[in-house]
């Protein structure tokens, strides 16, 4: 006690007290706060075990043996089952190679294996769950409102028709043409890569369903004006004009000019 | 030809019986136009403008240039219930509820792109053949003005539907206006009637788009065509073509049929493209809301290079006394670069004639190779424009070819300074090589591909003289004499006050004409002709023998039947 009393006016004393206070509050919070959602998210123990061994095989070289992360991959503690389902389901994980952007490709895991991986990661710490079928159901969605929400929140990166767009330094917002309703929902709640997170506080479930419905519509809508040129805007239109359009006109001019000889 | 003349006479006779117009018609219907496919590029622009007028009138019947907010309730269900301006709602209405409306919109938009693209290509033709030279300098300026007004008109039309893309474009235009030093903010408030976007702008732009600029374009086109008519069309060099005649076909009926037919071809191709390929799907973009934007927001191609210049420019700003901002990041790419480029284009005829000292009247066109420096300047400018184009589409290039966006920007920031000069040097070198080849053809004839073996064992290739038509084309190259440098001082040692500018001009003139290869002299040509004749003479036995050869063995064996038709070989 004397040693503490002797050092109570030491310049670092205030910081030590602050640190002790923060640690104790944190410890109290961890002890008292109930992980309500985590309890339901954790699958059966055999599924978790299967997921753990799959994880050790396919994921741990980057994310660490206990998913704690490493120099080349982030920690997965607390990312939730939704993030795993999205990243593995769209084939982005495991990565083919390190790079600015993980690209969509065929998934190497079966649905059962994916579920096991998700269950294992969810068992580590609570996080966003895989949305249920009813959550992504667009039966009550408002298409026009979905369009407005899409143009306000999504189009600036994913383009007006969901065809994707460029971001800085080789990153990009991918095309949404192959995204399933569940994957769109998961992307919104987990915010993969450069994408911001749209939690239920900022974007209610109904809004998400409207957006999912609109994207579904973009994937299937007819091209009222003829060939859509990738729905990329005036760049492809200009390309067609200078190649096909002007090419045809100049060929016609050459034909008319040549006939006279 | 006599049938043609009869045709003209009967037409003139018919009109004269009723209008006493024989003199006028005789003079004008028999007017001769030279024939070349590249002379029809300007026609594409003219016909596109006619298509624009026709389709535009149809669109005005249904378009409502109003910023009044309405709730859409038309047949495009995806936007049903969405608040939008009346301008956008009426554009949707044209696209989905007016009979033929979408086709008309697409014809109007494709024709607008054709209009400006064909003006650009036509201008390249005029530039590279030197058709802008005296006496046609003023018509070149009218053409440049047509390009500029065409771009303005196109941008105005692109902005009218008030969709998300056009609103974004207008927002950028507002930024460019605001970047004007001192006046920017005031002019912006004046244009938009307050802060952007306001409620006035679409209605104002509509008047500009359907009345003001089209009227201006129509007046300029009239002046353009009247000058062509009065000054007569230029022609490419060829046998019988001089600075004093025009070789071609009369307006009636040959040229009229061709030009009239070509109008329908242009209209047909425009309609075909419009029926098959979407352009500006405004219903996909949605209505303009200032807090929304789409990835890949691009203008139409004719603004694309300016957008590209803005994208390429580093973010430089000068802030004076924390009160006045000089936005170099916008001013340089969006005002100074187009200002310099268009001024340079408009004044080029005078700049060139000042440098070359060429004040002659030209009706015979230059072959691009015979003006290497001009051709190289043109290609260099096209390369510059091309770099800006690439920059304008940098995000689409980034996603399509998975090249990082920033890499493209940095590569182009260097390429914009490196590629145009490189294009200049390569083009000039190409032109000079082509001139050398022409020179060779005059002196040594063309290579026939026939090899002659002399009794001494020597092999030579037989050359034949080129055709008269080709000779006339090559010989059309005009003599060129670079301007001499003025004396720095006269015999008494008095300094020449015009010396400095004169020396600069002489230096530029040498640079302009420097690499040209002079035509052979008359003596050289005569010697070449004699030599070629001799060579042709020595080749006669070979050619005669070749004519006797029989091909046997499936083309693998040549058999010589011998001089008297008997077989010369006894195997």
XYZ file of N, CA and C in Angstrom, chain A residues 16-141:
378
model
N -2.629 5.129 -15.615
C -2.799 3.785 -15.052
C -4.209 3.627 -14.500
N -4.689 4.656 -13.792
C -6.044 4.605 -13.221
C -7.081 4.502 -14.335
N -6.861 5.315 -15.399
C -7.801 5.307 -16.530
C -7.837 3.933 -17.182
N -6.656 3.352 -17.360
C -6.569 2.038 -17.978
C -7.288 0.986 -17.136
N -7.038 1.036 -15.811
C -7.694 0.092 -14.904
C -9.200 0.234 -14.980
N -9.674 1.492 -15.019
C -11.117 1.736 -15.079
C -11.710 1.154 -16.353
N -11.026 1.419 -17.494
C -11.532 0.924 -18.782
C -11.583 -0.592 -18.789
N -10.526 -1.215 -18.300
C -10.470 -2.678 -18.298
C -11.582 -3.259 -17.433
N -11.784 -2.646 -16.264
C -12.808 -3.213 -15.375
C -14.205 -3.021 -15.948
N -14.445 -1.866 -16.568
C -15.763 -1.661 -17.184
C -15.975 -2.662 -18.320
N -14.940 -2.855 -19.116
C -15.027 -3.805 -20.217
C -15.304 -5.207 -19.712
N -14.595 -5.578 -18.662
C -14.773 -6.916 -18.114
C -16.176 -7.101 -17.566
N -16.669 -6.048 -16.875
C -18.033 -6.104 -16.344
C -19.041 -6.263 -17.472
N -18.851 -5.468 -18.561
C -19.784 -5.523 -19.701
C -19.804 -6.921 -20.288
N -18.589 -7.470 -20.479
C -18.499 -8.793 -21.077
C -19.173 -9.843 -20.212
N -19.069 -9.660 -18.896
C -19.666 -10.626 -17.988
C -21.179 -10.492 -17.934
N -21.671 -9.247 -17.975
C -23.104 -9.023 -17.752
C -23.932 -9.059 -19.038
N -23.365 -8.528 -20.161
C -24.168 -8.470 -21.393
C -24.419 -9.876 -21.900
N -25.683 -10.200 -22.199
C -26.015 -11.554 -22.637
C -25.882 -11.639 -24.159
N -25.105 -12.596 -24.629
C -25.003 -12.773 -26.080
C -26.266 -13.448 -26.620
N -27.360 -12.664 -26.740
C -28.660 -13.259 -27.032
C -28.695 -13.910 -28.417
N -28.186 -13.170 -29.431
C -28.308 -13.691 -30.795
C -27.346 -14.826 -31.036
N -26.230 -14.780 -30.354
C -25.224 -15.803 -30.586
C -25.746 -17.175 -30.222
N -26.550 -17.206 -29.193
C -27.040 -18.495 -28.709
C -27.811 -19.223 -29.802
N -28.628 -18.494 -30.534
C -29.425 -19.145 -31.567
C -28.592 -19.454 -32.795
N -27.517 -18.673 -32.994
C -26.762 -18.826 -34.227
C -25.871 -20.050 -34.206
N -25.488 -20.469 -33.049
C -24.560 -21.576 -32.974
C -25.271 -22.868 -33.378
N -24.690 -23.573 -34.340
C -25.299 -24.810 -34.797
C -24.962 -25.952 -33.850
N -25.303 -27.131 -34.284
C -25.027 -28.294 -33.442
C -23.520 -28.476 -33.311
N -23.113 -29.117 -32.256
C -21.682 -29.186 -31.986
C -20.948 -29.987 -33.049
N -21.615 -30.977 -33.668
C -20.928 -31.737 -34.720
C -20.701 -30.842 -35.939
N -21.703 -30.000 -36.239
C -21.563 -29.077 -37.388
C -20.398 -28.122 -37.144
N -20.336 -27.619 -35.879
C -19.248 -26.701 -35.545
C -17.903 -27.407 -35.680
N -17.847 -28.654 -35.227
C -16.591 -29.407 -35.325
C -16.173 -29.601 -36.782
N -17.191 -29.944 -37.600
C -16.889 -30.128 -39.034
C -16.378 -28.824 -39.633
N -17.065 -27.729 -39.249
C -16.657 -26.414 -39.742
C -15.251 -26.079 -39.299
N -14.935 -26.443 -38.067
C -13.609 -26.114 -37.551
C -12.515 -26.830 -38.338
N -12.772 -28.102 -38.677
C -11.730 -28.816 -39.420
C -11.642 -28.286 -40.861
N -12.804 -27.934 -41.459
C -12.769 -27.326 -42.800
C -12.005 -26.013 -42.766
N -12.240 -25.270 -41.677
C -11.590 -23.972 -41.529
C -10.086 -24.141 -41.444
N -9.669 -25.139 -40.650
C -8.234 -25.361 -40.478
C -7.583 -25.711 -41.813
N -8.323 -26.476 -42.643
C -7.784 -26.866 -43.951
C -7.724 -25.699 -44.933
N -8.854 -24.998 -45.077
C -8.997 -24.077 -46.207
C -8.818 -22.616 -45.868
N -8.925 -22.225 -44.614
C -8.983 -20.804 -44.299
C -7.874 -20.337 -43.378
N -7.351 -21.281 -42.555
C -6.504 -20.863 -41.431
C -5.167 -20.294 -41.881
N -4.713 -20.647 -43.121
C -3.400 -20.155 -43.537
C -3.386 -18.621 -43.579
N -4.534 -18.002 -43.828
C -4.590 -16.544 -43.827
C -5.269 -16.012 -42.559
N -6.362 -16.668 -42.151
C -7.155 -16.112 -41.055
C -6.705 -16.624 -39.683
N -5.692 -17.492 -39.631
C -5.196 -17.999 -38.358
C -5.967 -19.240 -37.918
N -5.319 -20.079 -37.132
C -5.936 -21.348 -36.724
C -7.202 -21.150 -35.916
N -7.272 -20.067 -35.163
C -8.476 -19.802 -34.375
C -9.265 -18.616 -34.930
N -9.075 -18.351 -36.222
C -9.772 -17.260 -36.902
C -9.439 -15.907 -36.290
N -8.265 -15.850 -35.629
C -7.906 -14.590 -34.978
C -7.283 -13.601 -35.952
N -7.042 -14.043 -37.214
C -6.468 -13.139 -38.210
C -4.960 -13.229 -38.220
N -4.354 -12.721 -39.322
C -2.901 -12.706 -39.436
C -2.532 -11.523 -40.308
N -1.254 -11.470 -40.674
C -0.814 -10.354 -41.512
C -1.501 -10.303 -42.861
N -1.985 -11.442 -43.360
C -2.567 -11.459 -44.700
C -4.087 -11.617 -44.690
N -4.684 -11.831 -43.531
C -6.145 -11.975 -43.513
C -6.710 -11.432 -42.221
N -7.904 -10.836 -42.298
C -8.465 -10.236 -41.092
C -8.997 -11.287 -40.105
N -9.195 -10.865 -38.867
C -9.840 -11.722 -37.867
C -11.284 -11.957 -38.269
N -11.770 -13.165 -38.055
C -13.162 -13.463 -38.397
C -14.021 -13.590 -37.144
N -13.461 -13.228 -36.014
C -14.231 -13.340 -34.778
C -15.277 -12.234 -34.756
N -16.528 -12.628 -34.783
C -17.608 -11.648 -34.736
C -18.132 -11.226 -36.097
N -17.589 -11.811 -37.208
C -18.133 -11.404 -38.519
C -19.487 -12.056 -38.771
N -19.763 -13.152 -38.086
C -21.071 -13.764 -38.194
C -21.188 -14.750 -39.331
N -22.275 -15.523 -39.270
C -22.516 -16.553 -40.285
C -22.819 -15.930 -41.638
N -23.468 -14.745 -41.626
C -23.865 -14.109 -42.895
C -22.651 -13.791 -43.737
N -21.571 -13.273 -43.104
C -20.365 -12.918 -43.854
C -19.757 -14.153 -44.486
N -19.711 -15.283 -43.716
C -19.132 -16.518 -44.249
C -19.980 -17.026 -45.414
N -21.294 -17.023 -45.213
C -22.190 -17.511 -46.260
C -22.011 -16.697 -47.539
N -21.863 -15.360 -47.384
C -21.684 -14.494 -48.552
C -20.348 -14.745 -49.233
N -19.268 -14.688 -48.430
C -17.922 -14.773 -49.027
C -17.667 -16.144 -49.645
N -18.107 -17.195 -48.971
C -17.870 -18.543 -49.494
C -18.884 -18.885 -50.579
N -20.129 -18.434 -50.368
C -21.192 -18.745 -51.330
C -20.968 -18.096 -52.679
N -20.357 -16.890 -52.706
C -20.089 -16.227 -53.984
C -18.730 -16.626 -54.532
N -18.043 -17.566 -53.843
C -16.764 -18.040 -54.346
C -15.613 -17.074 -54.104
N -15.881 -15.956 -53.415
C -14.793 -14.990 -53.199
C -13.725 -15.578 -52.275
N -14.212 -16.336 -51.260
C -13.289 -17.020 -50.357
C -13.429 -18.524 -50.586
N -12.364 -19.282 -50.559
C -10.988 -18.817 -50.403
C -10.500 -18.050 -51.635
N -9.597 -17.122 -51.401
C -9.046 -16.304 -52.478
C -8.213 -17.156 -53.431
N -8.287 -16.851 -54.721
C -7.381 -17.491 -55.668
C -5.996 -16.882 -55.507
N -5.954 -15.588 -55.258
C -4.678 -14.906 -55.039
C -4.946 -13.609 -54.310
N -3.919 -13.122 -53.642
C -4.057 -11.832 -52.968
C -4.211 -10.755 -54.036
N -4.997 -9.746 -53.771
C -5.167 -8.678 -54.752
C -6.035 -7.592 -54.170
N -6.301 -6.584 -55.021
C -7.097 -5.461 -54.546
C -8.519 -5.906 -54.252
N -8.983 -6.903 -54.987
C -10.388 -7.244 -54.920
C -10.572 -8.752 -55.029
N -11.416 -9.321 -54.142
C -11.803 -10.714 -54.303
C -12.909 -10.767 -55.343
N -12.750 -11.638 -56.344
C -13.752 -11.666 -57.410
C -14.672 -12.867 -57.255
N -15.868 -12.699 -57.801
C -16.853 -13.761 -57.761
C -16.409 -14.924 -58.633
N -16.488 -16.133 -58.113
C -16.192 -17.313 -58.932
C -16.990 -18.497 -58.365
N -16.857 -19.646 -58.994
C -17.628 -20.800 -58.521
C -17.154 -21.185 -57.123
N -18.093 -21.499 -56.241
C -17.731 -21.857 -54.871
C -17.146 -23.267 -54.851
N -16.093 -23.467 -54.017
C -15.483 -24.804 -53.980
C -16.105 -25.660 -52.882
N -16.995 -25.091 -52.057
C -17.609 -25.848 -50.968
C -19.061 -26.181 -51.302
N -19.518 -27.350 -50.798
C -20.931 -27.693 -50.962
C -21.757 -26.868 -49.984
N -23.080 -26.911 -50.130
C -23.954 -26.149 -49.237
C -23.771 -26.581 -47.780
N -23.611 -27.894 -47.556
C -23.433 -28.404 -46.180
C -22.123 -27.894 -45.593
N -21.076 -27.963 -46.408
C -19.770 -27.516 -45.927
C -19.794 -26.024 -45.604
N -20.487 -25.270 -46.473
C -20.583 -23.827 -46.254
C -21.316 -23.551 -44.944
N -22.403 -24.315 -44.719
C -23.171 -24.136 -43.484
C -22.318 -24.462 -42.268
N -21.469 -25.488 -42.391
C -20.604 -25.869 -41.282
C -19.577 -24.776 -40.986
N -18.992 -24.237 -42.050
C -18.026 -23.150 -41.871
C -18.683 -21.950 -41.178
N -19.912 -21.646 -41.652
C -20.640 -20.508 -41.085
C -20.942 -20.768 -39.616
N -21.326 -22.007 -39.303
C -21.653 -22.338 -37.916
C -20.419 -22.209 -37.035
N -19.266 -22.641 -37.563
C -18.033 -22.559 -36.778
C -17.679 -21.094 -36.480
N -17.706 -20.258 -37.517
C -17.333 -18.846 -37.307
C -18.344 -18.168 -36.382
N -19.628 -18.541 -36.546
C -20.657 -17.940 -35.683
C -20.470 -18.367 -34.236
N -19.879 -19.576 -34.027
C -19.701 -20.067 -32.659
C -18.606 -19.306 -31.919
N -17.740 -18.583 -32.679
C -16.620 -17.882 -32.045
C -17.087 -16.645 -31.298
N -18.036 -15.923 -31.908
C -18.550 -14.691 -31.306
C -19.832 -14.326 -32.036
N -20.729 -13.607 -31.382
C -21.975 -13.260 -32.067
C -21.728 -12.322 -33.242
N -22.561 -12.462 -34.270
C -22.441 -11.615 -35.467
C -23.690 -11.771 -36.290
N -23.762 -11.076 -37.420
C -24.981 -11.141 -38.258
C -25.275 -12.565 -38.721
N -26.534 -12.943 -38.634
C -26.924 -14.300 -39.038
C -27.319 -14.329 -40.502
N -27.334 -15.538 -41.052
C -27.824 -15.722 -42.420
C -29.317 -15.403 -42.417
N -29.781 -14.524 -43.310
C -31.199 -14.174 -43.283
C -32.074 -15.366 -43.653
N -33.205 -15.449 -43.028
C -34.131 -16.538 -43.340
C -34.842 -16.261 -44.657
N -35.490 -17.280 -45.189
C -36.186 -17.130 -46.467
C -37.225 -16.030 -46.388
N -37.886 -15.904 -45.248
C -38.941 -14.888 -45.154
C -38.345 -13.481 -45.123
N -37.116 -13.362 -44.611
C -36.501 -12.034 -44.562
C -36.137 -11.505 -45.949
N -35.785 -12.415 -46.866
C -35.422 -11.959 -48.206
C -36.594 -12.069 -49.175
N -37.728 -12.428 -48.666
C -38.901 -12.579 -49.523
C -39.388 -11.208 -49.988
N -39.538 -11.056 -51.293
C -39.897 -9.747 -51.831
C -41.380 -9.653 -52.183
N -42.202 -10.524 -51.581
C -43.615 -10.541 -51.955
C -44.308 -9.215 -51.659
N -43.926 -8.586 -50.551
C -44.591 -7.337 -50.194
C -43.768 -6.108 -50.572
N -42.752 -6.318 -51.456
C -41.849 -5.216 -51.750
C -42.471 -4.240 -52.729
